[in-house]
Amino acid sequence: MSVIKEIAVYCRVSSEDQAEYGYNLREQERRIEQYLQVYEEEFQEPVIKYIDDGYSARTLNRKEMKVLISDIQQGKICKVVVHNLDRLTRSVTDLMFMPELFNDYDVQLFSLKEKIDTKTAIGRFFVSMIILVAQWETEAISERTIRGMDQSAYEGNWVHGRAPFGYDLINKRLEINPRESAIVKEAYYLYFYEFKSRGEIRHIFNNAHRMEKFMWTYDRIKHLLNNKIYKGTYENARISIDNHSPAILEASYFDDVQHALALRNKRSQYPYIFKGKCKDSEQGNY
């Protein structure tokens, strides 16, 4: 027995849409109903509605959208009708996924605003062009954002949100925090002059320098001992800026500590008989 396939009418609205554009669900439904009546010869199958109220288009994780996708995958749907494409999604990744889904299950897409009908070659081409333009726009925005962040960094601004430990963020610039910077200096002193391991420093700090917002961990100490900002250098994957921020440590001292870190890491690569076998019960280190 063959399954009678249905026409899926999908409507979505978010609170932002209603405030900014005046979109509402009833208006979307009304216009789609008019469209189906005008082209009733093409739309003779039963109609089923999927209505997502108050959901963002940034994700497909919406109640009715998940039902629609499931129904498509079960072969229940032959056509999907929307008022405009961004009712389906505004995510480039999802915009690429949806046409593939429709194609895999022989589902036609109709969008009123863009006048898209994927049963025609020109309709499928138009959807492909929209996806390419959306992808290009996303990448262009990302590139402009990265260039803007790098330029701001060259101007001496901190562009990563929260200030690193040891600093306060004031008017987009880093300023030394006296209490935290003293802890930074102590970590370097303990490692370089007293030959304490990162695990030992963690243990000392969790007793002597308990912080309200976090516990000292091995990785946090490791990051503390490697962060070039403490000698005033800002660095990301693309650029390195000396004298970007006020230094907590002398550059030569910081570099000496990096050399010591490299030497100790190299030593730790040698095979030791009891390596990984003996555990410090107090600190939890091997």
mmCIF file of N, CA and C in Angstrom, residues 175-226:
data_model
loop_
_atom_site.group_PDB
_atom_site.id
_atom_site.type_symbol
_atom_site.label_atom_id
_atom_site.label_comp_id
_atom_site.label_asym_id
_atom_site.label_seq_id
_atom_site.Cartn_x
_atom_site.Cartn_y
_atom_site.Cartn_z
ATOM 1 N N GLU A 175 45.886 46.630 32.153
ATOM 2 C CA GLU A 175 46.658 47.304 33.191
ATOM 3 C C GLU A 175 46.978 46.280 34.278
ATOM 4 N N ILE A 176 48.166 46.373 34.835
ATOM 5 C CA ILE A 176 48.639 45.372 35.793
ATOM 6 C C ILE A 176 47.806 45.401 37.069
ATOM 7 N N ASN A 177 47.355 44.204 37.471
ATOM 8 C CA ASN A 177 46.653 44.028 38.739
ATOM 9 C C ASN A 177 47.712 43.677 39.797
ATOM 10 N N PRO A 178 47.912 44.529 40.810
ATOM 11 C CA PRO A 178 49.017 44.316 41.767
ATOM 12 C C PRO A 178 48.984 42.953 42.446
ATOM 13 N N ARG A 179 47.819 42.531 42.940
ATOM 14 C CA ARG A 179 47.740 41.256 43.672
ATOM 15 C C ARG A 179 47.998 40.081 42.737
ATOM 16 N N GLU A 180 47.324 40.051 41.608
ATOM 17 C CA GLU A 180 47.459 38.917 40.696
ATOM 18 C C GLU A 180 48.844 38.872 40.057
ATOM 19 N N SER A 181 49.405 40.034 39.737
ATOM 20 C CA SER A 181 50.739 40.043 39.118
ATOM 21 C C SER A 181 51.798 39.508 40.082
ATOM 22 N N ALA A 182 51.599 39.728 41.386
ATOM 23 C CA ALA A 182 52.530 39.174 42.381
ATOM 24 C C ALA A 182 52.480 37.651 42.369
ATOM 25 N N ILE A 183 51.285 37.088 42.145
ATOM 26 C CA ILE A 183 51.139 35.629 42.067
ATOM 27 C C ILE A 183 51.817 35.104 40.804
ATOM 28 N N VAL A 184 51.678 35.835 39.705
ATOM 29 C CA VAL A 184 52.360 35.450 38.462
ATOM 30 C C VAL A 184 53.870 35.393 38.695
ATOM 31 N N LYS A 185 54.407 36.434 39.303
ATOM 32 C CA LYS A 185 55.853 36.478 39.575
ATOM 33 C C LYS A 185 56.287 35.326 40.478
ATOM 34 N N GLU A 186 55.441 35.002 41.448
ATOM 35 C CA GLU A 186 55.773 33.906 42.359
ATOM 36 C C GLU A 186 55.834 32.577 41.621
ATOM 37 N N ALA A 187 54.904 32.366 40.685
ATOM 38 C CA ALA A 187 54.899 31.120 39.910
ATOM 39 C C ALA A 187 56.206 30.964 39.142
ATOM 40 N N TYR A 188 56.646 32.027 38.503
ATOM 41 C CA TYR A 188 57.898 31.979 37.742
ATOM 42 C C TYR A 188 59.099 31.765 38.669
ATOM 43 N N TYR A 189 59.089 32.422 39.824
ATOM 44 C CA TYR A 189 60.185 32.267 40.789
ATOM 45 C C TYR A 189 60.264 30.823 41.288
ATOM 46 N N LEU A 190 59.103 30.269 41.646
ATOM 47 C CA LEU A 190 59.083 28.898 42.158
ATOM 48 C C LEU A 190 59.584 27.909 41.113
ATOM 49 N N TYR A 191 59.198 28.130 39.872
ATOM 50 C CA TYR A 191 59.601 27.202 38.820
ATOM 51 C C TYR A 191 61.081 27.351 38.487
ATOM 52 N N PHE A 192 61.527 28.608 38.333
ATOM 53 C CA PHE A 192 62.883 28.844 37.818
ATOM 54 C C PHE A 192 63.959 28.754 38.897
ATOM 55 N N TYR A 193 63.696 29.349 40.059
ATOM 56 C CA TYR A 193 64.730 29.423 41.095
ATOM 57 C C TYR A 193 64.633 28.309 42.144
ATOM 58 N N GLU A 194 63.423 27.833 42.398
ATOM 59 C CA GLU A 194 63.273 26.779 43.409
ATOM 60 C C GLU A 194 63.008 25.417 42.781
ATOM 61 N N PHE A 195 63.005 25.372 41.450
ATOM 62 C CA PHE A 195 62.892 24.118 40.700
ATOM 63 C C PHE A 195 61.628 23.332 41.050
ATOM 64 N N LYS A 196 60.556 24.057 41.348
ATOM 65 C CA LYS A 196 59.287 23.391 41.618
ATOM 66 C C LYS A 196 58.651 22.958 40.296
ATOM 67 N N SER A 197 57.975 21.828 40.322
ATOM 68 C CA SER A 197 57.256 21.387 39.127
ATOM 69 C C SER A 197 55.931 22.139 39.026
ATOM 70 N N ARG A 198 55.288 22.044 37.874
ATOM 71 C CA ARG A 198 53.992 22.702 37.714
ATOM 72 C C ARG A 198 52.955 22.113 38.662
ATOM 73 N N GLY A 199 53.059 20.801 38.904
ATOM 74 C CA GLY A 199 52.146 20.169 39.857
ATOM 75 C C GLY A 199 52.360 20.669 41.274
ATOM 76 N N GLU A 200 53.629 20.882 41.640
ATOM 77 C CA GLU A 200 53.938 21.395 42.979
ATOM 78 C C GLU A 200 53.459 22.836 43.137
ATOM 79 N N ILE A 201 53.626 23.635 42.090
ATOM 80 C CA ILE A 201 53.152 25.029 42.134
ATOM 81 C C ILE A 201 51.634 25.058 42.279
ATOM 82 N N ARG A 202 50.968 24.186 41.563
ATOM 83 C CA ARG A 202 49.508 24.088 41.681
ATOM 84 C C ARG A 202 49.106 23.805 43.124
ATOM 85 N N HIS A 203 49.777 22.855 43.738
ATOM 86 C CA HIS A 203 49.471 22.478 45.122
ATOM 87 C C HIS A 203 49.726 23.649 46.076
ATOM 88 N N ILE A 204 50.842 24.336 45.897
ATOM 89 C CA ILE A 204 51.171 25.496 46.744
ATOM 90 C C ILE A 204 50.121 26.589 46.588
ATOM 91 N N PHE A 205 49.742 26.869 45.353
ATOM 92 C CA PHE A 205 48.796 27.958 45.092
ATOM 93 C C PHE A 205 47.400 27.641 45.618
ATOM 94 N N ASN A 206 46.986 26.391 45.536
ATOM 95 C CA ASN A 206 45.652 26.041 46.043
ATOM 96 C C ASN A 206 45.582 26.151 47.562
ATOM 97 N N ASN A 207 46.733 26.156 48.221
ATOM 98 C CA ASN A 207 46.777 26.380 49.668
ATOM 99 C C ASN A 207 46.999 27.850 50.015
ATOM 100 N N ALA A 208 47.907 28.494 49.278
ATOM 101 C CA ALA A 208 48.301 29.866 49.631
ATOM 102 C C ALA A 208 47.531 30.943 48.876
ATOM 103 N N HIS A 209 47.041 30.605 47.683
ATOM 104 C CA HIS A 209 46.386 31.628 46.847
ATOM 105 C C HIS A 209 45.054 31.108 46.310
ATOM 106 N N ARG A 210 44.176 30.760 47.187
ATOM 107 C CA ARG A 210 42.858 30.282 46.750
ATOM 108 C C ARG A 210 42.110 31.419 46.055
ATOM 109 N N MET A 211 41.568 31.122 44.874
ATOM 110 C CA MET A 211 40.835 32.130 44.118
ATOM 111 C C MET A 211 39.338 31.867 44.231
ATOM 112 N N GLU A 212 38.548 32.915 44.165
ATOM 113 C CA GLU A 212 37.098 32.766 44.301
ATOM 114 C C GLU A 212 36.481 32.076 43.093
ATOM 115 N N LYS A 213 37.002 32.357 41.890
ATOM 116 C CA LYS A 213 36.338 31.923 40.664
ATOM 117 C C LYS A 213 36.902 30.636 40.070
ATOM 118 N N PHE A 214 38.044 30.178 40.562
ATOM 119 C CA PHE A 214 38.616 28.966 39.971
ATOM 120 C C PHE A 214 39.596 28.302 40.935
ATOM 121 N N MET A 215 39.880 27.028 40.634
ATOM 122 C CA MET A 215 40.933 26.293 41.332
ATOM 123 C C MET A 215 42.179 26.298 40.448
ATOM 124 N N TRP A 216 43.331 26.268 41.077
ATOM 125 C CA TRP A 216 44.564 26.151 40.311
ATOM 126 C C TRP A 216 44.705 24.717 39.812
ATOM 127 N N THR A 217 44.842 24.557 38.519
ATOM 128 C CA THR A 217 45.014 23.242 37.908
ATOM 129 C C THR A 217 46.381 23.182 37.228
ATOM 130 N N TYR A 218 46.774 21.991 36.852
ATOM 131 C CA TYR A 218 48.051 21.820 36.142
ATOM 132 C C TYR A 218 48.056 22.645 34.858
ATOM 133 N N ASP A 219 46.958 22.565 34.086
ATOM 134 C CA ASP A 219 46.889 23.293 32.813
ATOM 135 C C ASP A 219 46.907 24.804 33.024
ATOM 136 N N ARG A 220 46.284 25.266 34.109
ATOM 137 C CA ARG A 220 46.275 26.708 34.376
ATOM 138 C C ARG A 220 47.699 27.198 34.702
ATOM 139 N N ILE A 221 48.433 26.419 35.489
ATOM 140 C CA ILE A 221 49.827 26.768 35.795
ATOM 141 C C ILE A 221 50.676 26.716 34.524
ATOM 142 N N LYS A 222 50.445 25.705 33.709
ATOM 143 C CA LYS A 222 51.181 25.568 32.450
ATOM 144 C C LYS A 222 50.960 26.792 31.567
ATOM 145 N N HIS A 223 49.698 27.227 31.460
ATOM 146 C CA HIS A 223 49.385 28.407 30.647
ATOM 147 C C HIS A 223 50.035 29.655 31.242
ATOM 148 N N LEU A 224 50.030 29.746 32.561
ATOM 149 C CA LEU A 224 50.626 30.896 33.252
ATOM 150 C C LEU A 224 52.110 31.018 32.907
ATOM 151 N N LEU A 225 52.795 29.887 32.860
ATOM 152 C CA LEU A 225 54.240 29.887 32.617
ATOM 153 C C LEU A 225 54.605 30.035 31.140
ATOM 154 N N ASN A 226 53.606 29.998 30.263
ATOM 155 C CA ASN A 226 53.884 30.081 28.824
ATOM 156 C C ASN A 226 53.327 31.331 28.155
#
